Amino acid sequence: MQPSPNPKPRLSRRGFLHASVGAGGALLLGLRLPIGRTAAVEASDASLFAPNAFVQIDPGGQVTLTMSYVEMGQGTYTAIATLIAEELEVDPTTVRLRAAPPNEALYANPLLGVQATGNSDAMRGAWLPLRQAGAAARQMLVAAAAERWGVEPATCQARLGEVLHPATGRRLGYGALTAEAAKHRVPREVPLKSPEALTLIGRPVPRLDVPAKVNGTAVYGIDIRPPGVKVATLAQSPVFGGRLRSLDAEAALGVTGVRQVVRLADAVAVVADHMGAALKGLDALVIQWDDGALGTLSTDDIAADLHAATLAPGAVAQTTGDAHQAMANALTRVEATYELPFLAHATMEPMNCTVHFHDGLCEIWVGTQAIARAQAFAARAAGLPPNRVILHNQLIGGGFGRRLDVDGIVRAVEIARSVDGPVKVIWTREEDIQHDMYRPYWHDRIAAGLDDAGRLTAWTHRFAGSSVAARWLPAAFKDGLDPDSTEGAVDLVYDIPNFHVEFARVEPPGIPTAFWRSVGPSHNSFVTESFVDEIAHAAGQDPLAFRRALLAKSPRARAVLDLAAEKAGWGGVLPARVGQGLALQHAFGSLIAIVATVEISPQGDIRVRRVVCAVDCGLAVNPDIVEAQVQGAVIFGITAALYGEITLKRGRVEQANFDTYQMLRIDEAPAIEVHIVPSTEAPGGIGEVGTSAIMPALANAVFAATGTRLRRLPFDAAKLKA
Amino acid sequence: MAFEITVNGAQHSAEVDGDTPLIWVLRDVLGFTGTKFGCGKGLCGACTVHLDGEAVRACQTTIDSVGTSVVTTIEAIGATAVGAAVQTAWRNGQVPQCGYCQSGQIMSAVALLTATPQPTDSDIDAAMLGNICRCGTYVRIRAAIKEAARTRG
Ligand code: FES
Ligand code: FES
């Protein structure tokens, strides 16, 4: 490996974040995010008190909070509402929530610079500004009450939607104060509560969305039914980039309830009164596709390209010391290659989108993680200016990154252009899996050097794969690097004196790539944490002790590691073919350590018995949601490690439904414990950390149980036969 | 042709082909959108409803096979004692994440607890393994079923 004599300044995730925050306004410096008013609010009833784009109170006292992050199961509606309610002094269970319309100026995530929910950034982006939004509103309401009573604001208190004047026992509900409060200047700076004064933040406030999700009343994108809506389903070219060659729709048009067949350049849609008829119509279509240039592509071709790319230098993502020299001087060298497959998101709610062209507008109902992007792309597909595209964001039945992309919305708009009246386009599960945009395939080449005392002195790592960020947020891709592809490969918590990491961007032909729950670390944590285990074994050391020795400068990391090890009973005697594996990860602003216990059957099947997680995510805004997110993310990661793999043959995705793209089921789900380290630090992300951290913990556990090192995902049970 | 079916205690009529899966009659024709579409192949359980109290996959049940059987969906399951207990346990246990699979999970759990009021872990596995939860709420589903069983005594 070529040590770079003059390495380019790398764009680390942290640097990227600081830059974004700086560009987004003096968020961290002066707490002066421009929290504007919404256009919608300005245009509506003047008696509403709407001091900023997030808080609105009507004269009846009803508080409505605008959610700039979308709810897809991660509990963000509850946690974000908690932040505002805490400072506004209202009961979060009484507030009404509405999804933000597209407006990057008002609702961009300060960490990403765009209006999107992803990268476990919501809480990190919202932590200060949304508390500030609540506090500013409260301060104005208190000022209005104090003025009316002729007393000092400092002698008043706000509590549960009222302003109180304890000295005289007077009280006024927020609703009675809206008109006067609205006349007060919006304060530029407001003090936030001290950690001891918090009454909601840090407590397990019940999720606001749960009641509707247990009685069938929660409305997801797929449940939208504007009057007269038709339902459509579609077939897209089975080969990416292929075209429709010929179509015989006669039989389909004869199906009862089928109204129309829409022909696009690379897709066909059947429009019907209901999905049953649309599906029957789809089955009756006789379609011939022109596969185009990629009709012979297979995953092996892509893997070979990536493998070749790891043999040549990539862009230097991070370098410290002189890894090349240190490797040459090492007494022991450990080398390995790793490989990770394409993965589909398989959100439980299949892709869908409802579109209605009317009155010169394009009206859209959809659950999207990126509503401003959706508006821009939909406008282009509709041939309309963005302000003629009206989007209504809905609850999301699983995002995991899939709904950061807007291809399904564009598709629905293309179809709706030919349909008179509203049309809901629903993808079959097969379309959803075969026309996903996939977690990239990765190939890694990694090496370590140990000195004569068994100390880790050198680390080199080069990996090849697709940069999703380069497509999705081109500004984030610079000098051959992006902060997502490298997260989890750089800035390791371990103290390694000579360290060198390179990334070779290779875009696979014929298969689109996208963000997938735990993004960069979904790949890098598996490789680095598996490999740390390999090094520990090569050094003849216990994996826990080996890691601890590298963490002298990272007390928080050591603490989560120790906590997980203690709770899991690390180091105990285990039966034959049962093993414990450890992983430690610093990503998304949080630390997590996992101890997984697996049992391997004589046939090689892996049963995950127990998973113990310790997390330090700063202040846990809602500890119950933190626990749930870690539990769920671990299941997501186990699914990937045991089953997850999308392959191409003749340019076609071979997997189609849950029989060929399997999900972990309840009978395979382990006991999962989540231990949260108490902290008053600013919150870190939590929705993804468990997914990336469990995969290496499992590989390490499999090694402990069998002595076989699995360096490819998903695990190959055939290699584990007794 | 027109089919008469009983859903949640009321008569409804649907003018569809006889091979139309019940899920689309419920969701698209009658507007019971609490029943969810996940796979269309009987592989995920998102569409689980009750037919005379038995859990069935609505995507694998054609409308012409329903006959006089009584269809119950998530919208009405709370009217039964077991349904109410399960929903309460689901709320107390904060089970749902995205929530999309949860109608089906609850319908399967209610059928289980109706037939087997005190299920073992393997009873729970057997009754629930047809219901995928992509968000991975299995740990809480198991706990909530046990909680509901306890409250029912
Ligand atoms: S939609 Fe019926 S089982 Fe999946
Ligand atoms: S809660 Fe999201 S799929 Fe189960």
PDB file of N, CA, C and O in Angstrom, chain A residues 414-454:
ATOM      1  N   GLU A 414     -45.404  10.007 -13.085  1.00  0.00           N
ATOM      2  CA  GLU A 414     -45.400   9.638 -14.514  1.00  0.00           C
ATOM      3  C   GLU A 414     -46.691   8.907 -14.883  1.00  0.00           C
ATOM      4  O   GLU A 414     -47.262   9.144 -15.948  1.00  0.00           O
ATOM      5  N   ILE A 415     -47.121   8.009 -14.001  1.00  0.00           N
ATOM      6  CA  ILE A 415     -48.350   7.257 -14.274  1.00  0.00           C
ATOM      7  C   ILE A 415     -49.572   8.168 -14.186  1.00  0.00           C
ATOM      8  O   ILE A 415     -50.438   8.168 -15.061  1.00  0.00           O
ATOM      9  N   ALA A 416     -49.590   8.989 -13.139  1.00  0.00           N
ATOM     10  CA  ALA A 416     -50.767   9.836 -12.900  1.00  0.00           C
ATOM     11  C   ALA A 416     -50.992  10.856 -14.004  1.00  0.00           C
ATOM     12  O   ALA A 416     -52.113  11.316 -14.209  1.00  0.00           O
ATOM     13  N   ARG A 417     -49.942  11.202 -14.718  1.00  0.00           N
ATOM     14  CA  ARG A 417     -50.102  12.160 -15.819  1.00  0.00           C
ATOM     15  C   ARG A 417     -51.100  11.654 -16.847  1.00  0.00           C
ATOM     16  O   ARG A 417     -51.742  12.440 -17.539  1.00  0.00           O
ATOM     17  N   SER A 418     -51.211  10.326 -16.953  1.00  0.00           N
ATOM     18  CA  SER A 418     -52.142   9.759 -17.940  1.00  0.00           C
ATOM     19  C   SER A 418     -53.482   9.377 -17.338  1.00  0.00           C
ATOM     20  O   SER A 418     -54.305   8.770 -18.016  1.00  0.00           O
ATOM     21  N   VAL A 419     -53.669   9.640 -16.063  1.00  0.00           N
ATOM     22  CA  VAL A 419     -54.894   9.184 -15.403  1.00  0.00           C
ATOM     23  C   VAL A 419     -55.767  10.387 -15.046  1.00  0.00           C
ATOM     24  O   VAL A 419     -55.279  11.384 -14.528  1.00  0.00           O
ATOM     25  N   ASP A 420     -57.028  10.233 -15.319  1.00  0.00           N
ATOM     26  CA  ASP A 420     -57.985  11.286 -14.999  1.00  0.00           C
ATOM     27  C   ASP A 420     -58.448  11.058 -13.558  1.00  0.00           C
ATOM     28  O   ASP A 420     -59.060  10.033 -13.272  1.00  0.00           O
ATOM     29  N   GLY A 421     -58.134  11.954 -12.666  1.00  0.00           N
ATOM     30  CA  GLY A 421     -58.516  11.772 -11.268  1.00  0.00           C
ATOM     31  C   GLY A 421     -57.353  11.203 -10.462  1.00  0.00           C
ATOM     32  O   GLY A 421     -56.293  10.884 -11.005  1.00  0.00           O
ATOM     33  N   PRO A 422     -57.576  11.053  -9.150  1.00  0.00           N
ATOM     34  CA  PRO A 422     -56.483  10.585  -8.285  1.00  0.00           C
ATOM     35  C   PRO A 422     -56.169   9.107  -8.486  1.00  0.00           C
ATOM     36  O   PRO A 422     -57.067   8.311  -8.730  1.00  0.00           O
ATOM     37  N   VAL A 423     -54.890   8.771  -8.390  1.00  0.00           N
ATOM     38  CA  VAL A 423     -54.486   7.367  -8.532  1.00  0.00           C
ATOM     39  C   VAL A 423     -53.446   7.037  -7.466  1.00  0.00           C
ATOM     40  O   VAL A 423     -52.524   7.804  -7.222  1.00  0.00           O
ATOM     41  N   LYS A 424     -53.672   5.902  -6.846  1.00  0.00           N
ATOM     42  CA  LYS A 424     -52.719   5.406  -5.838  1.00  0.00           C
ATOM     43  C   LYS A 424     -51.918   4.286  -6.465  1.00  0.00           C
ATOM     44  O   LYS A 424     -52.483   3.262  -6.856  1.00  0.00           O
ATOM     45  N   VAL A 425     -50.622   4.472  -6.575  1.00  0.00           N
ATOM     46  CA  VAL A 425     -49.759   3.455  -7.174  1.00  0.00           C
ATOM     47  C   VAL A 425     -49.133   2.634  -6.051  1.00  0.00           C
ATOM     48  O   VAL A 425     -48.445   3.178  -5.188  1.00  0.00           O
ATOM     49  N   ILE A 426     -49.413   1.338  -6.052  1.00  0.00           N
ATOM     50  CA  ILE A 426     -48.880   0.440  -5.025  1.00  0.00           C
ATOM     51  C   ILE A 426     -47.983  -0.588  -5.698  1.00  0.00           C
ATOM     52  O   ILE A 426     -48.397  -1.248  -6.654  1.00  0.00           O
ATOM     53  N   TRP A 427     -46.780  -0.711  -5.199  1.00  0.00           N
ATOM     54  CA  TRP A 427     -45.870  -1.718  -5.742  1.00  0.00           C
ATOM     55  C   TRP A 427     -46.162  -3.061  -5.076  1.00  0.00           C
ATOM     56  O   TRP A 427     -46.415  -3.120  -3.872  1.00  0.00           O
ATOM     57  N   THR A 428     -46.107  -4.111  -5.852  1.00  0.00           N
ATOM     58  CA  THR A 428     -46.143  -5.428  -5.227  1.00  0.00           C
ATOM     59  C   THR A 428     -44.861  -5.609  -4.416  1.00  0.00           C
ATOM     60  O   THR A 428     -43.881  -4.888  -4.615  1.00  0.00           O
ATOM     61  N   ARG A 429     -44.871  -6.596  -3.538  1.00  0.00           N
ATOM     62  CA  ARG A 429     -43.632  -6.866  -2.787  1.00  0.00           C
ATOM     63  C   ARG A 429     -42.510  -7.229  -3.755  1.00  0.00           C
ATOM     64  O   ARG A 429     -41.360  -6.859  -3.569  1.00  0.00           O
ATOM     65  N   GLU A 430     -42.864  -7.939  -4.812  1.00  0.00           N
ATOM     66  CA  GLU A 430     -41.835  -8.349  -5.769  1.00  0.00           C
ATOM     67  C   GLU A 430     -41.194  -7.122  -6.428  1.00  0.00           C
ATOM     68  O   GLU A 430     -39.970  -7.046  -6.564  1.00  0.00           O
ATOM     69  N   GLU A 431     -42.023  -6.159  -6.839  1.00  0.00           N
ATOM     70  CA  GLU A 431     -41.460  -4.930  -7.417  1.00  0.00           C
ATOM     71  C   GLU A 431     -40.624  -4.191  -6.377  1.00  0.00           C
ATOM     72  O   GLU A 431     -39.570  -3.637  -6.675  1.00  0.00           O
ATOM     73  N   ASP A 432     -41.117  -4.183  -5.156  1.00  0.00           N
ATOM     74  CA  ASP A 432     -40.439  -3.463  -4.080  1.00  0.00           C
ATOM     75  C   ASP A 432     -39.028  -4.015  -3.863  1.00  0.00           C
ATOM     76  O   ASP A 432     -38.070  -3.267  -3.665  1.00  0.00           O
ATOM     77  N   ILE A 433     -38.890  -5.328  -3.916  1.00  0.00           N
ATOM     78  CA  ILE A 433     -37.577  -5.937  -3.681  1.00  0.00           C
ATOM     79  C   ILE A 433     -36.715  -5.882  -4.944  1.00  0.00           C
ATOM     80  O   ILE A 433     -35.524  -5.627  -4.885  1.00  0.00           O
ATOM     81  N   GLN A 434     -37.351  -6.073  -6.111  1.00  0.00           N
ATOM     82  CA  GLN A 434     -36.554  -6.147  -7.341  1.00  0.00           C
ATOM     83  C   GLN A 434     -36.259  -4.784  -7.946  1.00  0.00           C
ATOM     84  O   GLN A 434     -35.426  -4.674  -8.842  1.00  0.00           O
ATOM     85  N   HIS A 435     -36.935  -3.745  -7.457  1.00  0.00           N
ATOM     86  CA  HIS A 435     -36.633  -2.381  -7.915  1.00  0.00           C
ATOM     87  C   HIS A 435     -36.377  -1.471  -6.740  1.00  0.00           C
ATOM     88  O   HIS A 435     -36.772  -0.311  -6.727  1.00  0.00           O
ATOM     89  N   ASP A 436     -35.702  -2.037  -5.766  1.00  0.00           N
ATOM     90  CA  ASP A 436     -35.227  -1.220  -4.659  1.00  0.00           C
ATOM     91  C   ASP A 436     -33.999  -0.451  -5.159  1.00  0.00           C
ATOM     92  O   ASP A 436     -33.574  -0.587  -6.310  1.00  0.00           O
ATOM     93  N   MET A 437     -33.451   0.381  -4.285  1.00  0.00           N
ATOM     94  CA  MET A 437     -32.117   0.923  -4.507  1.00  0.00           C
ATOM     95  C   MET A 437     -31.336   0.361  -3.321  1.00  0.00           C
ATOM     96  O   MET A 437     -31.784   0.450  -2.192  1.00  0.00           O
ATOM     97  N   TYR A 438     -30.189  -0.228  -3.570  1.00  0.00           N
ATOM     98  CA  TYR A 438     -29.654  -1.210  -2.620  1.00  0.00           C
ATOM     99  C   TYR A 438     -28.462  -0.700  -1.812  1.00  0.00           C
ATOM    100  O   TYR A 438     -27.677   0.111  -2.293  1.00  0.00           O
ATOM    101  N   ARG A 439     -28.329  -1.245  -0.611  1.00  0.00           N
ATOM    102  CA  ARG A 439     -27.103  -1.008   0.143  1.00  0.00           C
ATOM    103  C   ARG A 439     -25.966  -1.524  -0.729  1.00  0.00           C
ATOM    104  O   ARG A 439     -26.037  -2.631  -1.254  1.00  0.00           O
ATOM    105  N   PRO A 440     -24.911  -0.713  -0.910  1.00  0.00           N
ATOM    106  CA  PRO A 440     -23.853  -1.130  -1.831  1.00  0.00           C
ATOM    107  C   PRO A 440     -23.178  -2.443  -1.436  1.00  0.00           C
ATOM    108  O   PRO A 440     -23.114  -2.794  -0.262  1.00  0.00           O
ATOM    109  N   TYR A 441     -22.664  -3.098  -2.441  1.00  0.00           N
ATOM    110  CA  TYR A 441     -21.765  -4.240  -2.262  1.00  0.00           C
ATOM    111  C   TYR A 441     -20.396  -3.678  -1.874  1.00  0.00           C
ATOM    112  O   TYR A 441     -19.968  -2.664  -2.401  1.00  0.00           O
ATOM    113  N   TRP A 442     -19.722  -4.335  -0.954  1.00  0.00           N
ATOM    114  CA  TRP A 442     -18.406  -3.845  -0.511  1.00  0.00           C
ATOM    115  C   TRP A 442     -17.374  -4.957  -0.580  1.00  0.00           C
ATOM    116  O   TRP A 442     -17.662  -6.113  -0.277  1.00  0.00           O
ATOM    117  N   HIS A 443     -16.187  -4.540  -0.946  1.00  0.00           N
ATOM    118  CA  HIS A 443     -15.044  -5.450  -0.879  1.00  0.00           C
ATOM    119  C   HIS A 443     -13.951  -4.740  -0.093  1.00  0.00           C
ATOM    120  O   HIS A 443     -13.647  -3.585  -0.372  1.00  0.00           O
ATOM    121  N   ASP A 444     -13.380  -5.438   0.888  1.00  0.00           N
ATOM    122  CA  ASP A 444     -12.401  -4.819   1.789  1.00  0.00           C
ATOM    123  C   ASP A 444     -11.122  -5.631   1.861  1.00  0.00           C
ATOM    124  O   ASP A 444     -11.162  -6.866   1.891  1.00  0.00           O
ATOM    125  N   ARG A 445     -10.012  -4.904   1.946  1.00  0.00           N
ATOM    126  CA  ARG A 445      -8.700  -5.527   2.131  1.00  0.00           C
ATOM    127  C   ARG A 445      -8.105  -4.847   3.352  1.00  0.00           C
ATOM    128  O   ARG A 445      -7.993  -3.623   3.393  1.00  0.00           O
ATOM    129  N   ILE A 446      -7.783  -5.612   4.350  1.00  0.00           N
ATOM    130  CA  ILE A 446      -7.405  -5.011   5.624  1.00  0.00           C
ATOM    131  C   ILE A 446      -6.222  -5.774   6.218  1.00  0.00           C
ATOM    132  O   ILE A 446      -6.093  -6.992   6.017  1.00  0.00           O
ATOM    133  N   ALA A 447      -5.339  -5.051   6.898  1.00  0.00           N
ATOM    134  CA  ALA A 447      -4.159  -5.697   7.478  1.00  0.00           C
ATOM    135  C   ALA A 447      -3.774  -4.998   8.774  1.00  0.00           C
ATOM    136  O   ALA A 447      -4.074  -3.818   8.978  1.00  0.00           O
ATOM    137  N   ALA A 448      -3.112  -5.741   9.635  1.00  0.00           N
ATOM    138  CA  ALA A 448      -2.633  -5.175  10.897  1.00  0.00           C
ATOM    139  C   ALA A 448      -1.251  -5.722  11.203  1.00  0.00           C
ATOM    140  O   ALA A 448      -0.892  -6.826  10.787  1.00  0.00           O
ATOM    141  N   GLY A 449      -0.472  -4.924  11.925  1.00  0.00           N
ATOM    142  CA  GLY A 449       0.853  -5.368  12.363  1.00  0.00           C
ATOM    143  C   GLY A 449       0.942  -5.306  13.877  1.00  0.00           C
ATOM    144  O   GLY A 449       0.435  -4.370  14.511  1.00  0.00           O
ATOM    145  N   LEU A 450       1.548  -6.346  14.453  1.00  0.00           N
ATOM    146  CA  LEU A 450       1.746  -6.400  15.907  1.00  0.00           C
ATOM    147  C   LEU A 450       3.234  -6.411  16.186  1.00  0.00           C
ATOM    148  O   LEU A 450       4.002  -7.046  15.460  1.00  0.00           O
ATOM    149  N   ASP A 451       3.633  -5.738  17.266  1.00  0.00           N
ATOM    150  CA  ASP A 451       5.051  -5.767  17.622  1.00  0.00           C
ATOM    151  C   ASP A 451       5.350  -6.982  18.499  1.00  0.00           C
ATOM    152  O   ASP A 451       4.468  -7.816  18.748  1.00  0.00           O
ATOM    153  N   ASP A 452       6.580  -7.075  18.980  1.00  0.00           N
ATOM    154  CA  ASP A 452       6.958  -8.300  19.703  1.00  0.00           C
ATOM    155  C   ASP A 452       6.239  -8.445  21.036  1.00  0.00           C
ATOM    156  O   ASP A 452       6.177  -9.532  21.597  1.00  0.00           O
ATOM    157  N   ALA A 453       5.660  -7.337  21.528  1.00  0.00           N
ATOM    158  CA  ALA A 453       4.881  -7.445  22.771  1.00  0.00           C
ATOM    159  C   ALA A 453       3.400  -7.690  22.483  1.00  0.00           C
ATOM    160  O   ALA A 453       2.567  -7.626  23.392  1.00  0.00           O
ATOM    161  N   GLY A 454       3.056  -7.943  21.219  1.00  0.00           N
ATOM    162  CA  GLY A 454       1.664  -8.201  20.877  1.00  0.00           C
ATOM    163  C   GLY A 454       0.823  -6.932  20.814  1.00  0.00           C
ATOM    164  O   GLY A 454      -0.410  -6.988  20.867  1.00  0.00           O
TER     165      GLY A 454
END
